Amino acid sequence: MAELMQFLLSGVTVGAVYALVALGFTIIYNASDVVNFAQGEFVMLGGMITVFAHMAGLPLPLAALIAIAGTAAAGVLLNKLAIEPARGAPVVSLIIITIGASIFIQGVAQLVFDKQLHRFPAFSGDTPIRILGATILPQSLWVLAGAIAVFVGLWAFFTKTLTGRAVLATSNNRLAAQLVGINTNWVMTLSFALSAAIGALAGVLVTPITNISYGVGIAYALKGFAGAMLGGMGSPIGALVGGILLGLIEALTAGYLSSVYKDAAAFVVILVVLFVMPQGLFGRKSTDRV
């Protein structure tokens, strides 16, 4: 029982990170139909900028805020310099652009930072908390709280604010949104900034647990995409549930089979979803966007 509980706690922790990445995918997909494979690089930037800002002498909270703001600015630049000029291009072309952007960001990070693994101190120390014979780090609770807070914040943003409803209107029908006076280019910019900030937050929260380096972004992108697919691309609740489920699948696979197969779990999930339920757990039943 203790062993199973340990696997579940580990799976929920890493799954919460995947859920944050999946939420970033969802925001941009809803606004533009684009699957942004540079999302994982936002996680990397959040962690790396925090590490080096903290090493430069800044307090950790301030370093984290600078990392989130800087990464949000990078998301805006990605939209303005790469996505917006290609508006009207086939969706596949836009996806390829995001893959190229991911490679570019990774290369720049390698030059600006370094190739080493880094971490910074956990927010609440490293003394494990015992739960039913298993242990969980206090930082893991920060990760879980961050994922829940982001989900609740997005729900309130999309349902309670005019700006959030403008994003939803743009996702439903871009032309109709323009006709009623919504600045869809601004909505796209906001979506990329928000998505990048959420990715950076994930990087800040997980770095004390898993460490960070310039090359981790692609793995987070693939896992976040798998979580978004499992939950239903375009569904915020699906992103949250799908990410956590993927983390649990990985942890149980590593625990009861072998850690060798852990990373393959994401690809198996993608294949199963595509063949069995392309709309995911909470996605739309039709692929037509109206």
JSON list of N, CA, C and O in Angstrom, two decimals, residues 41 44-45 48 101-114 214:
[
{"chain": "A", "resi": 41, "resn": "GLU", "atom": "N", "xyz": [9.64, 25.06, -24.21]},
{"chain": "A", "resi": 41, "resn": "GLU", "atom": "CA", "xyz": [10.76, 25.99, -24.02]},
{"chain": "A", "resi": 41, "resn": "GLU", "atom": "C", "xyz": [10.41, 27.09, -23.03]},
{"chain": "A", "resi": 41, "resn": "GLU", "atom": "O", "xyz": [11.29, 27.66, -22.38]},
{"chain": "A", "resi": 44, "resn": "MET", "atom": "N", "xyz": [11.35, 25.72, -19.75]},
{"chain": "A", "resi": 44, "resn": "MET", "atom": "CA", "xyz": [12.80, 25.81, -19.60]},
{"chain": "A", "resi": 44, "resn": "MET", "atom": "C", "xyz": [13.24, 27.23, -19.27]},
{"chain": "A", "resi": 44, "resn": "MET", "atom": "O", "xyz": [14.05, 27.46, -18.35]},
{"chain": "A", "resi": 45, "resn": "LEU", "atom": "N", "xyz": [12.71, 28.22, -19.98]},
{"chain": "A", "resi": 45, "resn": "LEU", "atom": "CA", "xyz": [13.09, 29.61, -19.74]},
{"chain": "A", "resi": 45, "resn": "LEU", "atom": "C", "xyz": [12.71, 30.05, -18.33]},
{"chain": "A", "resi": 45, "resn": "LEU", "atom": "O", "xyz": [13.47, 30.76, -17.66]},
{"chain": "A", "resi": 48, "resn": "MET", "atom": "N", "xyz": [15.34, 28.42, -16.00]},
{"chain": "A", "resi": 48, "resn": "MET", "atom": "CA", "xyz": [16.72, 28.89, -16.19]},
{"chain": "A", "resi": 48, "resn": "MET", "atom": "C", "xyz": [16.88, 30.36, -15.81]},
{"chain": "A", "resi": 48, "resn": "MET", "atom": "O", "xyz": [17.87, 30.75, -15.17]},
{"chain": "A", "resi": 101, "resn": "ALA", "atom": "N", "xyz": [10.84, 27.43, -33.89]},
{"chain": "A", "resi": 101, "resn": "ALA", "atom": "CA", "xyz": [11.03, 28.38, -32.80]},
{"chain": "A", "resi": 101, "resn": "ALA", "atom": "C", "xyz": [11.56, 27.69, -31.56]},
{"chain": "A", "resi": 101, "resn": "ALA", "atom": "O", "xyz": [12.41, 28.22, -30.83]},
{"chain": "A", "resi": 102, "resn": "SER", "atom": "N", "xyz": [11.08, 26.47, -31.31]},
{"chain": "A", "resi": 102, "resn": "SER", "atom": "CA", "xyz": [11.57, 25.70, -30.17]},
{"chain": "A", "resi": 102, "resn": "SER", "atom": "C", "xyz": [13.06, 25.42, -30.29]},
{"chain": "A", "resi": 102, "resn": "SER", "atom": "O", "xyz": [13.82, 25.61, -29.32]},
{"chain": "A", "resi": 103, "resn": "ILE", "atom": "N", "xyz": [13.49, 25.01, -31.46]},
{"chain": "A", "resi": 103, "resn": "ILE", "atom": "CA", "xyz": [14.92, 24.74, -31.69]},
{"chain": "A", "resi": 103, "resn": "ILE", "atom": "C", "xyz": [15.74, 26.02, -31.53]},
{"chain": "A", "resi": 103, "resn": "ILE", "atom": "O", "xyz": [16.82, 26.03, -30.93]},
{"chain": "A", "resi": 104, "resn": "PHE", "atom": "N", "xyz": [15.21, 27.13, -32.05]},
{"chain": "A", "resi": 104, "resn": "PHE", "atom": "CA", "xyz": [15.91, 28.42, -31.95]},
{"chain": "A", "resi": 104, "resn": "PHE", "atom": "C", "xyz": [16.06, 28.86, -30.49]},
{"chain": "A", "resi": 104, "resn": "PHE", "atom": "O", "xyz": [17.16, 29.26, -30.05]},
{"chain": "A", "resi": 105, "resn": "ILE", "atom": "N", "xyz": [14.97, 28.77, -29.72]},
{"chain": "A", "resi": 105, "resn": "ILE", "atom": "CA", "xyz": [15.01, 29.18, -28.31]},
{"chain": "A", "resi": 105, "resn": "ILE", "atom": "C", "xyz": [15.99, 28.30, -27.54]},
{"chain": "A", "resi": 105, "resn": "ILE", "atom": "O", "xyz": [16.76, 28.78, -26.69]},
{"chain": "A", "resi": 106, "resn": "GLN", "atom": "N", "xyz": [15.98, 27.01, -27.84]},
{"chain": "A", "resi": 106, "resn": "GLN", "atom": "CA", "xyz": [16.90, 26.10, -27.17]},
{"chain": "A", "resi": 106, "resn": "GLN", "atom": "C", "xyz": [18.35, 26.47, -27.45]},
{"chain": "A", "resi": 106, "resn": "GLN", "atom": "O", "xyz": [19.20, 26.47, -26.56]},
{"chain": "A", "resi": 107, "resn": "GLY", "atom": "N", "xyz": [18.65, 26.80, -28.71]},
{"chain": "A", "resi": 107, "resn": "GLY", "atom": "CA", "xyz": [20.00, 27.20, -29.07]},
{"chain": "A", "resi": 107, "resn": "GLY", "atom": "C", "xyz": [20.43, 28.49, -28.39]},
{"chain": "A", "resi": 107, "resn": "GLY", "atom": "O", "xyz": [21.56, 28.60, -27.90]},
{"chain": "A", "resi": 108, "resn": "VAL", "atom": "N", "xyz": [19.53, 29.47, -28.35]},
{"chain": "A", "resi": 108, "resn": "VAL", "atom": "CA", "xyz": [19.85, 30.74, -27.69]},
{"chain": "A", "resi": 108, "resn": "VAL", "atom": "C", "xyz": [20.09, 30.51, -26.20]},
{"chain": "A", "resi": 108, "resn": "VAL", "atom": "O", "xyz": [21.03, 31.07, -25.61]},
{"chain": "A", "resi": 109, "resn": "ALA", "atom": "N", "xyz": [19.26, 29.66, -25.58]},
{"chain": "A", "resi": 109, "resn": "ALA", "atom": "CA", "xyz": [19.43, 29.38, -24.15]},
{"chain": "A", "resi": 109, "resn": "ALA", "atom": "C", "xyz": [20.77, 28.72, -23.88]},
{"chain": "A", "resi": 109, "resn": "ALA", "atom": "O", "xyz": [21.43, 29.00, -22.87]},
{"chain": "A", "resi": 110, "resn": "GLN", "atom": "N", "xyz": [21.19, 27.85, -24.79]},
{"chain": "A", "resi": 110, "resn": "GLN", "atom": "CA", "xyz": [22.48, 27.19, -24.63]},
{"chain": "A", "resi": 110, "resn": "GLN", "atom": "C", "xyz": [23.63, 28.20, -24.66]},
{"chain": "A", "resi": 110, "resn": "GLN", "atom": "O", "xyz": [24.60, 28.07, -23.91]},
{"chain": "A", "resi": 111, "resn": "LEU", "atom": "N", "xyz": [23.50, 29.22, -25.50]},
{"chain": "A", "resi": 111, "resn": "LEU", "atom": "CA", "xyz": [24.54, 30.24, -25.60]},
{"chain": "A", "resi": 111, "resn": "LEU", "atom": "C", "xyz": [24.50, 31.22, -24.43]},
{"chain": "A", "resi": 111, "resn": "LEU", "atom": "O", "xyz": [25.52, 31.61, -23.88]},
{"chain": "A", "resi": 112, "resn": "VAL", "atom": "N", "xyz": [23.29, 31.64, -24.06]},
{"chain": "A", "resi": 112, "resn": "VAL", "atom": "CA", "xyz": [23.15, 32.65, -23.00]},
{"chain": "A", "resi": 112, "resn": "VAL", "atom": "C", "xyz": [23.43, 32.05, -21.63]},
{"chain": "A", "resi": 112, "resn": "VAL", "atom": "O", "xyz": [24.09, 32.69, -20.78]},
{"chain": "A", "resi": 113, "resn": "PHE", "atom": "N", "xyz": [22.96, 30.86, -21.38]},
{"chain": "A", "resi": 113, "resn": "PHE", "atom": "CA", "xyz": [23.15, 30.21, -20.08]},
{"chain": "A", "resi": 113, "resn": "PHE", "atom": "C", "xyz": [24.34, 29.25, -20.18]},
{"chain": "A", "resi": 113, "resn": "PHE", "atom": "O", "xyz": [25.45, 29.66, -20.37]},
{"chain": "A", "resi": 114, "resn": "ASP", "atom": "N", "xyz": [24.10, 27.97, -20.05]},
{"chain": "A", "resi": 114, "resn": "ASP", "atom": "CA", "xyz": [25.14, 26.96, -20.23]},
{"chain": "A", "resi": 114, "resn": "ASP", "atom": "C", "xyz": [24.48, 25.61, -20.43]},
{"chain": "A", "resi": 114, "resn": "ASP", "atom": "O", "xyz": [23.26, 25.53, -20.61]},
{"chain": "A", "resi": 214, "resn": "TYR", "atom": "N", "xyz": [19.09, 23.63, -20.47]},
{"chain": "A", "resi": 214, "resn": "TYR", "atom": "CA", "xyz": [18.61, 24.22, -21.72]},
{"chain": "A", "resi": 214, "resn": "TYR", "atom": "C", "xyz": [17.84, 23.23, -22.59]},
{"chain": "A", "resi": 214, "resn": "TYR", "atom": "O", "xyz": [17.05, 23.63, -23.44]}
]
